[in-house]
JSON list of C-alpha atoms in Angstrom, two decimals:
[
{"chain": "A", "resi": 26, "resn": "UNK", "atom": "CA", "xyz": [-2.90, -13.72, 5.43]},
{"chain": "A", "resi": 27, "resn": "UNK", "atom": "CA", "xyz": [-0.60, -12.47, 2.98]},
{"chain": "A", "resi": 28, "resn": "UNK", "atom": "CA", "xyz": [-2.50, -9.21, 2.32]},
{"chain": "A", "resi": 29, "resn": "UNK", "atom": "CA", "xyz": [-2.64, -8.97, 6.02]},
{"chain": "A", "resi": 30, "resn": "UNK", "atom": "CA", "xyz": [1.04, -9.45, 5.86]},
{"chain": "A", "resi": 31, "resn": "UNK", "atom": "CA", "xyz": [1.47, -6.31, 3.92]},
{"chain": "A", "resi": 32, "resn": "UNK", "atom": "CA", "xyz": [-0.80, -4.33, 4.93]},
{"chain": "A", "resi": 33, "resn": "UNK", "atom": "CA", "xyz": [0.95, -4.44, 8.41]},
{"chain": "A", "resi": 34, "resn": "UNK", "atom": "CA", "xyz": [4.22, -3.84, 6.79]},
{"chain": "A", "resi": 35, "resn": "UNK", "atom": "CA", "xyz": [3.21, -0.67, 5.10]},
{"chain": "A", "resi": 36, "resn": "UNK", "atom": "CA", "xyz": [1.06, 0.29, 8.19]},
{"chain": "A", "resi": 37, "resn": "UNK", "atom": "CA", "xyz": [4.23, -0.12, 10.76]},
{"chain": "A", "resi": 38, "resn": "UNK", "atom": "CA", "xyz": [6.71, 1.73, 7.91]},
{"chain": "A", "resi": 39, "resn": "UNK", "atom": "CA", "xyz": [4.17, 4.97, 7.70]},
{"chain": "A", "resi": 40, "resn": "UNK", "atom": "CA", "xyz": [3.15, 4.70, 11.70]},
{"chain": "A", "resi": 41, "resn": "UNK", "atom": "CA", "xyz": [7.53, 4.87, 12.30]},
{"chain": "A", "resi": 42, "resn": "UNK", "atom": "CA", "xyz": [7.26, 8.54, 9.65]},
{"chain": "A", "resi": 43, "resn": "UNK", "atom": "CA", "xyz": [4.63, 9.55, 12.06]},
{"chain": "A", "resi": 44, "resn": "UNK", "atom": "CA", "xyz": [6.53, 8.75, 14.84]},
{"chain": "A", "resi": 45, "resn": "UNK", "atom": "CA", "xyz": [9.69, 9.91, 13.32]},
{"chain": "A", "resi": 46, "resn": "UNK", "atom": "CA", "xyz": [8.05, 13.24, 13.06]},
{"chain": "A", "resi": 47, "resn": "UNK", "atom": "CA", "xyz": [6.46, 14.05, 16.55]},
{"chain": "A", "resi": 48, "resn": "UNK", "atom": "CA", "xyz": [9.59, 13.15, 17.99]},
{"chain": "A", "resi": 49, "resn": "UNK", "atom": "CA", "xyz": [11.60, 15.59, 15.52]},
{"chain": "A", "resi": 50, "resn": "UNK", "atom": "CA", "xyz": [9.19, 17.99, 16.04]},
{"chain": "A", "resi": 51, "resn": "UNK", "atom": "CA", "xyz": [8.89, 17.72, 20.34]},
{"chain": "A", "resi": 52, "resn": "UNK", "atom": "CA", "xyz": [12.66, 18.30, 20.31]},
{"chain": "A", "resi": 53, "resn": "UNK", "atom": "CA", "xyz": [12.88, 21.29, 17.93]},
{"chain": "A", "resi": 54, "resn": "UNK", "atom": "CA", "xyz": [10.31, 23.01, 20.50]},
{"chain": "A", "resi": 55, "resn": "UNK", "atom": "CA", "xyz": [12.42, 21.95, 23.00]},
{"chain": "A", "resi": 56, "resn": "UNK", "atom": "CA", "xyz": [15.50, 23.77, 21.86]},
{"chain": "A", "resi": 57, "resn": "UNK", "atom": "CA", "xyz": [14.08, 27.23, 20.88]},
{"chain": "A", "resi": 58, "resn": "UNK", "atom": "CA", "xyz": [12.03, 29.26, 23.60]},
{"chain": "A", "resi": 59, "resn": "UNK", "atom": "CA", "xyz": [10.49, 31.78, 21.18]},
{"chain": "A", "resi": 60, "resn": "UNK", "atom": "CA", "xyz": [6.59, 31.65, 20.56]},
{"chain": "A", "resi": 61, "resn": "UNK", "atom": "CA", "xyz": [6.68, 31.46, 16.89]},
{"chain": "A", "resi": 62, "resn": "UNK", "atom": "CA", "xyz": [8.54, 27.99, 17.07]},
{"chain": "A", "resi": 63, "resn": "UNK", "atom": "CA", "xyz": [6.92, 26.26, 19.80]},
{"chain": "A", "resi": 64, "resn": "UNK", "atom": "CA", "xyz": [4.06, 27.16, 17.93]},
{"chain": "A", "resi": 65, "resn": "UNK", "atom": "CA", "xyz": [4.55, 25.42, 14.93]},
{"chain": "A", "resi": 66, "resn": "UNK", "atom": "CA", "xyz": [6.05, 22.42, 16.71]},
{"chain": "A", "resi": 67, "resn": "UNK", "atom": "CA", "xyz": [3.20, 21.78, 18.40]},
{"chain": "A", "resi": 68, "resn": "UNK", "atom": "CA", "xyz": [0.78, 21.94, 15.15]},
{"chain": "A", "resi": 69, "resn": "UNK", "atom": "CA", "xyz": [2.90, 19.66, 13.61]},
{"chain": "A", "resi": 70, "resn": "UNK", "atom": "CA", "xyz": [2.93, 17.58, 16.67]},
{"chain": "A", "resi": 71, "resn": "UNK", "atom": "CA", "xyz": [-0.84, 17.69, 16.64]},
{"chain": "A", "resi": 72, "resn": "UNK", "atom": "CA", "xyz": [-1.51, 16.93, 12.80]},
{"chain": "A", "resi": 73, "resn": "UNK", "atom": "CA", "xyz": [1.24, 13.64, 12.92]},
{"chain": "A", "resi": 74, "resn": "UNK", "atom": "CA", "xyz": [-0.88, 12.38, 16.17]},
{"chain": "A", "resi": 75, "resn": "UNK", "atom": "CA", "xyz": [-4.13, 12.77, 14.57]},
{"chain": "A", "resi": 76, "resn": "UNK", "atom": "CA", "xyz": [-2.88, 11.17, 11.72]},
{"chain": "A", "resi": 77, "resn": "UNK", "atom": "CA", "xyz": [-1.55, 8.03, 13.71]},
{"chain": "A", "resi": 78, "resn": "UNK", "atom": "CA", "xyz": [-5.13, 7.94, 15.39]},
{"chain": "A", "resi": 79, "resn": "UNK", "atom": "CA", "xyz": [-6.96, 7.56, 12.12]},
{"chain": "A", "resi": 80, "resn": "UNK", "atom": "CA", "xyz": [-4.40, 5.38, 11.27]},
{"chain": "A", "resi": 81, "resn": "UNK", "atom": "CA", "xyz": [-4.63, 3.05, 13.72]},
{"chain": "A", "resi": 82, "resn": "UNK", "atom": "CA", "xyz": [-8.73, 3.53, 13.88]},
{"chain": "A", "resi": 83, "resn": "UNK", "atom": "CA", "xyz": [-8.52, 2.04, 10.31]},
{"chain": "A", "resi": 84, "resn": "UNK", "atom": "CA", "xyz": [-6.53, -0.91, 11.07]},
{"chain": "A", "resi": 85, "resn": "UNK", "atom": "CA", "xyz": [-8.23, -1.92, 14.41]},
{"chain": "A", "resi": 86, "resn": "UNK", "atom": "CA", "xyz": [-11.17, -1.44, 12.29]},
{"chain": "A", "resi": 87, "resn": "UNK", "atom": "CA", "xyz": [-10.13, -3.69, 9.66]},
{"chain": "A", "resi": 88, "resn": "UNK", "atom": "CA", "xyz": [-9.06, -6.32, 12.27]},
{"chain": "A", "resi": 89, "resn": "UNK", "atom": "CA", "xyz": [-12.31, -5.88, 14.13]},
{"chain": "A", "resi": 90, "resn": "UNK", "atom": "CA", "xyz": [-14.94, -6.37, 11.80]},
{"chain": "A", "resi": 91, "resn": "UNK", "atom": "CA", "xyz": [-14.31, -10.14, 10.18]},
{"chain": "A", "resi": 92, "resn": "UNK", "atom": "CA", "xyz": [-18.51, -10.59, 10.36]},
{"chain": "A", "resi": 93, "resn": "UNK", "atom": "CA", "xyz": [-20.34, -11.04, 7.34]},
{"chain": "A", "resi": 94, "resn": "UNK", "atom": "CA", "xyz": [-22.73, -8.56, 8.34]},
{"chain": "A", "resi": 95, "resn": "UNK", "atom": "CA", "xyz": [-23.42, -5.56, 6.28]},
{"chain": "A", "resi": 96, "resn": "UNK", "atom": "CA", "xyz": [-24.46, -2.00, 7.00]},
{"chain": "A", "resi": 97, "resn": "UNK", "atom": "CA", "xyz": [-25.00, 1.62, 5.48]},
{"chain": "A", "resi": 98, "resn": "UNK", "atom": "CA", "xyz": [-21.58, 2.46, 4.76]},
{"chain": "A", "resi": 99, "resn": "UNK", "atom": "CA", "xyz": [-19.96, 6.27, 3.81]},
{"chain": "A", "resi": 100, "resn": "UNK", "atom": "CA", "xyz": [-18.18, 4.62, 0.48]},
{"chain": "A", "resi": 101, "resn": "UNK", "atom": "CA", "xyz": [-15.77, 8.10, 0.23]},
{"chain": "A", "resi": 102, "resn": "UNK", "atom": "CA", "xyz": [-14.37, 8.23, 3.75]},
{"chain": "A", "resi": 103, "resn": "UNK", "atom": "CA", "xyz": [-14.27, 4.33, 2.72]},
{"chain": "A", "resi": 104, "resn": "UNK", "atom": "CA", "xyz": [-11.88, 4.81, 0.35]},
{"chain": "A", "resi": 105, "resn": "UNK", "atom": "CA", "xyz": [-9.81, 7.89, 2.24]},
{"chain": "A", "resi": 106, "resn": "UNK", "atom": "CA", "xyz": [-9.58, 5.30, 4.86]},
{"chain": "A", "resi": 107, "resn": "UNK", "atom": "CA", "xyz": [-7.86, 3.05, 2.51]},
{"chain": "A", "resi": 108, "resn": "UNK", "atom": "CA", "xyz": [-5.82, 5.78, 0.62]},
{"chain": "A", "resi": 109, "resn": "UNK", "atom": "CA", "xyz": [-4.39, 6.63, 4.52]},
{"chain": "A", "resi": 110, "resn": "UNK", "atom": "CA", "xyz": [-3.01, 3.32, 4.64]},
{"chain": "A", "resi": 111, "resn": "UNK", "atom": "CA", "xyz": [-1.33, 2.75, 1.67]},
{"chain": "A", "resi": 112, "resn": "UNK", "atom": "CA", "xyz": [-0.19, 7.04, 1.02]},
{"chain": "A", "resi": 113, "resn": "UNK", "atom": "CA", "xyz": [3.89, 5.64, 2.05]},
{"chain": "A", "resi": 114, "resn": "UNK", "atom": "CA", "xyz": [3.90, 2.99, -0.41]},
{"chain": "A", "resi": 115, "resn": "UNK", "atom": "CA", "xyz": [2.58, 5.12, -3.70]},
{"chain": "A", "resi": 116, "resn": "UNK", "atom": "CA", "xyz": [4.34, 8.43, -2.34]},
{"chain": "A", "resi": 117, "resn": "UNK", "atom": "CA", "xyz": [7.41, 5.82, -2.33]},
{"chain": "A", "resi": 118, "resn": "UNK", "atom": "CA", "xyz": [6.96, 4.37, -5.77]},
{"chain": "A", "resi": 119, "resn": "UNK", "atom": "CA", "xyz": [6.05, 7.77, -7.22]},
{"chain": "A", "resi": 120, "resn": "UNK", "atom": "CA", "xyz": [2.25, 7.44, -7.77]},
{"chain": "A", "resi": 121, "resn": "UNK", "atom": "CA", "xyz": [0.00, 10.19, -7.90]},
{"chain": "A", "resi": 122, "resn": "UNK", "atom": "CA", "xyz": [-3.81, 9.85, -6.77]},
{"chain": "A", "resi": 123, "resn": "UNK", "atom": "CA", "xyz": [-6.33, 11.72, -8.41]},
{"chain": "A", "resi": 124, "resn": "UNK", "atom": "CA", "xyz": [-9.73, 11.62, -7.01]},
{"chain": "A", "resi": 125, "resn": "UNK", "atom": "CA", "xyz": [-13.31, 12.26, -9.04]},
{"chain": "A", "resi": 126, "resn": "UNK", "atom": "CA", "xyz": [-15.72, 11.92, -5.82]},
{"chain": "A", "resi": 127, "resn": "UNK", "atom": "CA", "xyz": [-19.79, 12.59, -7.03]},
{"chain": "A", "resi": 128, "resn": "UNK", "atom": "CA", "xyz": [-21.65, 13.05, -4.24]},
{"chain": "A", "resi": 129, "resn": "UNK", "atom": "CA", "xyz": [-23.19, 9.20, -3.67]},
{"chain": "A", "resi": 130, "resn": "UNK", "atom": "CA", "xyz": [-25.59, 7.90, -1.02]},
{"chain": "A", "resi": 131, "resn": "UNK", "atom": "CA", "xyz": [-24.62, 5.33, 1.46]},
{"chain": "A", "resi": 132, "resn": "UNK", "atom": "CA", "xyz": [-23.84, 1.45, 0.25]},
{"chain": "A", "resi": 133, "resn": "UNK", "atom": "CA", "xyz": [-25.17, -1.52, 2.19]},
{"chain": "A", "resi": 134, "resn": "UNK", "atom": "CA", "xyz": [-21.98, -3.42, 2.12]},
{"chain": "A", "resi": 135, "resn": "UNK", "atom": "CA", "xyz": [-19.57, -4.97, 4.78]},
{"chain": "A", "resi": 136, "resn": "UNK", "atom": "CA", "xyz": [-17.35, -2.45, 4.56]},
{"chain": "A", "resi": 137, "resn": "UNK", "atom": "CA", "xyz": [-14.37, -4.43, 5.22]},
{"chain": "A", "resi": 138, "resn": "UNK", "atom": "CA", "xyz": [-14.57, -6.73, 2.68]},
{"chain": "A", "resi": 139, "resn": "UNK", "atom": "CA", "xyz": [-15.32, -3.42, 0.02]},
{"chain": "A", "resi": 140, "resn": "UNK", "atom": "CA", "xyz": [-12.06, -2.14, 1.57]},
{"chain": "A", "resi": 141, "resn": "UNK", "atom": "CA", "xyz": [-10.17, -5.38, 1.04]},
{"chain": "A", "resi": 142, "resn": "UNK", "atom": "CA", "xyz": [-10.96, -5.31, -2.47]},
{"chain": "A", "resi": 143, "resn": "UNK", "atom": "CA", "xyz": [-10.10, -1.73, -2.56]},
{"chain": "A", "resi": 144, "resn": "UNK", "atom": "CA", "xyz": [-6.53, -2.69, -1.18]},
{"chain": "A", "resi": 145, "resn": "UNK", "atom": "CA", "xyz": [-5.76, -5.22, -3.96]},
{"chain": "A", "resi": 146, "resn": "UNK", "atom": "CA", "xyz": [-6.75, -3.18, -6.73]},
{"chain": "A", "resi": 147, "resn": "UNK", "atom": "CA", "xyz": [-4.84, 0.00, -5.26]},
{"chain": "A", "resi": 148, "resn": "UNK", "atom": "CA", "xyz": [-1.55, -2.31, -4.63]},
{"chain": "A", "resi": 149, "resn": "UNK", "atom": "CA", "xyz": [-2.58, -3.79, -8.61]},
{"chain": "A", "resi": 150, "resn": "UNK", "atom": "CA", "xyz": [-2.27, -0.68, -10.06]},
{"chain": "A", "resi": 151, "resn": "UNK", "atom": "CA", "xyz": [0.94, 0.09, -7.72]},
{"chain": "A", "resi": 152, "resn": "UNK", "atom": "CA", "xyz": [2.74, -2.61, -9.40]},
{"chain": "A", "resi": 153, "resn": "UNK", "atom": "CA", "xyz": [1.28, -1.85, -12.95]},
{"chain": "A", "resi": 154, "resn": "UNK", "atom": "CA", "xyz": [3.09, 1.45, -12.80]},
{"chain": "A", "resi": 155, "resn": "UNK", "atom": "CA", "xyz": [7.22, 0.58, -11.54]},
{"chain": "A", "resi": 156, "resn": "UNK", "atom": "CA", "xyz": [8.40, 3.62, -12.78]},
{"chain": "A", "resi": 157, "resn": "UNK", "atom": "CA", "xyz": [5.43, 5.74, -11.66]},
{"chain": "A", "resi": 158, "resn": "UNK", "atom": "CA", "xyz": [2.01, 7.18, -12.90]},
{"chain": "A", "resi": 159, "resn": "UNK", "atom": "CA", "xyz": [-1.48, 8.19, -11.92]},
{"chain": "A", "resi": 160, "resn": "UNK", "atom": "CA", "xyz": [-4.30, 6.37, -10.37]},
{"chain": "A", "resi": 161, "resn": "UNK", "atom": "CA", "xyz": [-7.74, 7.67, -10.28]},
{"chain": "A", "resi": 162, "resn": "UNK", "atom": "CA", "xyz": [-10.66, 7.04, -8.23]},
{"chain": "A", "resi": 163, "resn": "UNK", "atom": "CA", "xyz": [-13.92, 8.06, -9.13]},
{"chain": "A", "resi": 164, "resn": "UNK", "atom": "CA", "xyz": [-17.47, 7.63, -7.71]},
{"chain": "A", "resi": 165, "resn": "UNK", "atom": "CA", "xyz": [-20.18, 8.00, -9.28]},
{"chain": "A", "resi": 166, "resn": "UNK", "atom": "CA", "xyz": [-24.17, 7.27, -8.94]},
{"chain": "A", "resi": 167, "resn": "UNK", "atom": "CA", "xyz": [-25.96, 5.34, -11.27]},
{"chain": "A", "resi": 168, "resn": "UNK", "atom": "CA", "xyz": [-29.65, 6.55, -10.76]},
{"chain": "A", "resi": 169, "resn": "UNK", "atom": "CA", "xyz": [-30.56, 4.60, -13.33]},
{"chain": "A", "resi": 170, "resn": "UNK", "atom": "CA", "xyz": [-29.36, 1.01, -11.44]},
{"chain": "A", "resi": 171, "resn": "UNK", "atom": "CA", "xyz": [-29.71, 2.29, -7.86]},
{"chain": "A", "resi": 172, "resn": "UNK", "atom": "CA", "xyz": [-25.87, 1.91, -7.25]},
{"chain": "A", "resi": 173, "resn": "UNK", "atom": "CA", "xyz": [-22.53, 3.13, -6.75]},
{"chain": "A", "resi": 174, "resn": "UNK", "atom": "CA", "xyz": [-19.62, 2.82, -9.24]},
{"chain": "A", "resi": 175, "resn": "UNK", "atom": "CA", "xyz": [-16.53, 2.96, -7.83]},
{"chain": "A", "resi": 176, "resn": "UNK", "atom": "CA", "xyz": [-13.77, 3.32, -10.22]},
{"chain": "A", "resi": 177, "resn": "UNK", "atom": "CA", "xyz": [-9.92, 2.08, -9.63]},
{"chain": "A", "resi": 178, "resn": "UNK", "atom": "CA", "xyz": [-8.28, 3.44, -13.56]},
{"chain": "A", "resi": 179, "resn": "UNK", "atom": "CA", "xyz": [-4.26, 3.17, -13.80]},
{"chain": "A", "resi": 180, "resn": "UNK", "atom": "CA", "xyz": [-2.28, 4.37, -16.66]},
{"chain": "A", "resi": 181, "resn": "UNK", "atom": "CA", "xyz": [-0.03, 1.65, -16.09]},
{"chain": "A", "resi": 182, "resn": "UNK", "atom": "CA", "xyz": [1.49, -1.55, -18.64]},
{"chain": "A", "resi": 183, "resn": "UNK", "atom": "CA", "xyz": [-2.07, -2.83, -19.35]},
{"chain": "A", "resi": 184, "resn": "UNK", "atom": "CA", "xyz": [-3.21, -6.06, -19.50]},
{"chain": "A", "resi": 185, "resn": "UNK", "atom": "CA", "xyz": [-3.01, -8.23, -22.56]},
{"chain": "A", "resi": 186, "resn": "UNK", "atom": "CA", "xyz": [-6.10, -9.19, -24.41]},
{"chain": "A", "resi": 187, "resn": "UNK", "atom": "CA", "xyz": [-5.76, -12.78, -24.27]},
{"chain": "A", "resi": 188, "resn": "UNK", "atom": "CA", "xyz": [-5.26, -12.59, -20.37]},
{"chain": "A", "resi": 189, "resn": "UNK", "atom": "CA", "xyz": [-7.81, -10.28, -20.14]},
{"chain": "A", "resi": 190, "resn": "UNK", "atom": "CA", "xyz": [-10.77, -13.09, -20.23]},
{"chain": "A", "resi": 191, "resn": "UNK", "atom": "CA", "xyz": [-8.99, -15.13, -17.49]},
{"chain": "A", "resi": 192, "resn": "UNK", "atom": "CA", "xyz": [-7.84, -12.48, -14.63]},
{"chain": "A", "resi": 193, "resn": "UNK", "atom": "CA", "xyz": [-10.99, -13.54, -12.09]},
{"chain": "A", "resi": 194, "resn": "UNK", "atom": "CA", "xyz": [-10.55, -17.23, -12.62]},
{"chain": "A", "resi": 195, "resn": "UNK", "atom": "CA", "xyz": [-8.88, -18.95, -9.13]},
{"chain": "A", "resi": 196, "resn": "UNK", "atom": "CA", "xyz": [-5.22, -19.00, -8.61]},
{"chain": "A", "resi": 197, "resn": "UNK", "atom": "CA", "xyz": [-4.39, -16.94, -12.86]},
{"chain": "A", "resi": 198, "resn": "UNK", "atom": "CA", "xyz": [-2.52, -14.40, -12.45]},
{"chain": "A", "resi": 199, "resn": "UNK", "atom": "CA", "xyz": [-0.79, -12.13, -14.86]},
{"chain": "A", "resi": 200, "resn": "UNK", "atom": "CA", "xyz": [2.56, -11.72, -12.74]},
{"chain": "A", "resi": 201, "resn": "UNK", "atom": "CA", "xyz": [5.63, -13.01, -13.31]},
{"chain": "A", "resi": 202, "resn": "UNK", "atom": "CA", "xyz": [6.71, -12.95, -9.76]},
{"chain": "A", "resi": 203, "resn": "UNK", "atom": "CA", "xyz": [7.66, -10.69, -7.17]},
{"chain": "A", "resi": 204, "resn": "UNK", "atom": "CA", "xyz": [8.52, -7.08, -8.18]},
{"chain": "A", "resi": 205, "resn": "UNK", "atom": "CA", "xyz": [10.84, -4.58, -6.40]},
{"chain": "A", "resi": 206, "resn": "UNK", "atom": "CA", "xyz": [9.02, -4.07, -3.07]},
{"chain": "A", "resi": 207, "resn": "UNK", "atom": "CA", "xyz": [9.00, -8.45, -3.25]},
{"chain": "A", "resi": 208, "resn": "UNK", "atom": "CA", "xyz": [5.54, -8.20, -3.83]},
{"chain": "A", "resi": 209, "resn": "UNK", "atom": "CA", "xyz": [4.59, -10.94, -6.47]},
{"chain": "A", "resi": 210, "resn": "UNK", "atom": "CA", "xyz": [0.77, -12.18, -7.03]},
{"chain": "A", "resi": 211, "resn": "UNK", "atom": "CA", "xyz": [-0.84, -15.81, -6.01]},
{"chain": "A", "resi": 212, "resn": "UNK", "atom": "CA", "xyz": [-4.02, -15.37, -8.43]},
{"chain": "A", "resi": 213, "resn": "UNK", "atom": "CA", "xyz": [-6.04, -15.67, -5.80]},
{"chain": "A", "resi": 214, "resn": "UNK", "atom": "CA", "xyz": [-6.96, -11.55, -5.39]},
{"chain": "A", "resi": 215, "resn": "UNK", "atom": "CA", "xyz": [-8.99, -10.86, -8.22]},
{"chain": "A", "resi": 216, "resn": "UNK", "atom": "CA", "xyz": [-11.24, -13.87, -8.16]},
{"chain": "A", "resi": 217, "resn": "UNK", "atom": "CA", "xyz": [-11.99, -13.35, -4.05]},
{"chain": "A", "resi": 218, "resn": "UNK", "atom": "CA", "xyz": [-12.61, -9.57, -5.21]},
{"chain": "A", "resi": 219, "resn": "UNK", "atom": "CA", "xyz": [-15.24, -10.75, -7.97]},
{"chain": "A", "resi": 220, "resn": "UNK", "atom": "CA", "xyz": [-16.84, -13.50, -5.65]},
{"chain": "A", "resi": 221, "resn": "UNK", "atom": "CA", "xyz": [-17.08, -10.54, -2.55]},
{"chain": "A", "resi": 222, "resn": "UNK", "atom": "CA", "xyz": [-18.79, -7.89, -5.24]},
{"chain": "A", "resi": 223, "resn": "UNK", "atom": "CA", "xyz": [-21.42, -10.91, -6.13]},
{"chain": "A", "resi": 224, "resn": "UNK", "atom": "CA", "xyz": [-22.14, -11.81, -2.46]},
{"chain": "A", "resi": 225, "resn": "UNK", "atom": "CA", "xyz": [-23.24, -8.21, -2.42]},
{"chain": "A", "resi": 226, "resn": "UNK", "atom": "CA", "xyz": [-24.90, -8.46, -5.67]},
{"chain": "A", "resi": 227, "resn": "UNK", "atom": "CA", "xyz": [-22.99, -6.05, -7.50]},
{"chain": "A", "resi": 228, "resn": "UNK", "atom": "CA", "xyz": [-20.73, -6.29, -10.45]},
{"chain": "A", "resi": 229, "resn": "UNK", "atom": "CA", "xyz": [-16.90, -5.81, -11.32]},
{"chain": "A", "resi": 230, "resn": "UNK", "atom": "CA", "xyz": [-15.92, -4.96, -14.96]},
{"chain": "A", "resi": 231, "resn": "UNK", "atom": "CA", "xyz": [-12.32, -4.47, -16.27]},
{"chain": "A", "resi": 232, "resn": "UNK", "atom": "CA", "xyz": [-11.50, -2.35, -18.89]},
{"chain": "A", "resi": 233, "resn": "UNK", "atom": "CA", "xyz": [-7.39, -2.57, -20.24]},
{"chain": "A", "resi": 234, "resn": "UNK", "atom": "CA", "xyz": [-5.35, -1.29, -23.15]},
{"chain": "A", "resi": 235, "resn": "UNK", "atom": "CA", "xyz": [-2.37, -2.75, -23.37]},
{"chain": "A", "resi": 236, "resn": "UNK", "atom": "CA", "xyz": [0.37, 0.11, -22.78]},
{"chain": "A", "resi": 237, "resn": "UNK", "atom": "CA", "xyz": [-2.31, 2.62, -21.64]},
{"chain": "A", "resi": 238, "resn": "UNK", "atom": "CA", "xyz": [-3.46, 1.18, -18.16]},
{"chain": "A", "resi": 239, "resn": "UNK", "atom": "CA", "xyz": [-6.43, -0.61, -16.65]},
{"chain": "A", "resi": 240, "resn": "UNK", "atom": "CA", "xyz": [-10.21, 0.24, -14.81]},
{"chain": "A", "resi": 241, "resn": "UNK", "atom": "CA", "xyz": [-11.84, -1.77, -12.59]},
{"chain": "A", "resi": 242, "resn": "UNK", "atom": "CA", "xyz": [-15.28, -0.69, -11.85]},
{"chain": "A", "resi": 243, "resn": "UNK", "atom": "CA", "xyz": [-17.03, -1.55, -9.22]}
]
């Protein structure tokens, strides 16, 4: 509930931008009669609706599928999905995304669970970085396995090696509370993302330097 919490925070904050923008837009074609201006209004008009569409696709979506059902999912426009939703809150907190996408073939997962997990870690790595820094996602195919790695890599504060064995146990967590944005961590995220990955019988790894940043591949 908590993640749902925030999720329709940040959702509501970037759907008002969109808003903001179409309405900015509508009156500034409004005002000037030449071609050239009306124009452009109505492209920018036409880009911020789309956008809200696919934004609020992806949230109905999320709210919609609550099965545990699983199906051949498209793990990039997965993750694009999830990158739409959270774009205000990194843009706000100066993160940049960089994104290493091999082609991969489909996943059998329930992709709303995948997505959750996705969520966390992106938010993780958010609050890893307060002044700033670089996330990137990569996929790549493992022929070798038959699967999908799926790479969340921040060059944030690290986590200490003596945490590091502990961050998937229940209710440990490596936060000291709520940061700027009141965010703070319950210890609960991690360990649901580890026991969702093993319902699917996959795998999550972490990799962390302390002062360099984290990975977690899934």
């Amino acid at each position: 509930l908590t993640a749902l919490g925030e999720l329709v925070s940040t959702t509501t904050h970037e759907f008002n931008n969109v808003l903001t923008t179409i309405i900015n837009y509508a009156k500034l074609g409004l005002r000037h009669k030449d071609n050239a201006t009306r124009e452009k209004s109505f492209e920018k008009i036409l880009l911020a609706s789309d956008r809200a569409a696919k934004i609020t696709n992806t949230v109905l979506g999320l709210a919609r599928n609550r099965s545990a059902g699983q199906e051949a999912t498209n793990l990039q426009a997965l993750v694009e999905n999830s990158l739409l939703l959270l774009e205000r809150e990194l843009n706000k907190y100066h993160v940049t995304v960089d994104k290493s996408f091999q082609p991969v073939p489909e996943v059998y997962v329930n992709g709303n669970q995948i997505q959750q997990i996705l969520l966390n870690l992106l938010i993780n790595a958010r609050q890893a970085m307060p002044n700033g820094g670089r996330v990137l996602l990569k996929l790549v195919y493992d022929a070798e396995n038959d699967m999908v790695d799926l790479v969340v890599r921040d060059n944030g504060c690290g986590i200490p090696p003596e945490r590091l064995p502990r961050i998937f146990d229940s209710f440990y967590t490596t936060k000291s509370g709520p940061d700027a944005s009141g965010k703070g961590g319950t210890g609960l995220g991690l360990s649901m993302c580890r026991e969702i990955i093993e319902a699917h019988h996959g795998r999550i790894r972490v990799d962390s330097t302390l002062g360099k940043g984290t990975a977690f591949t899934l």
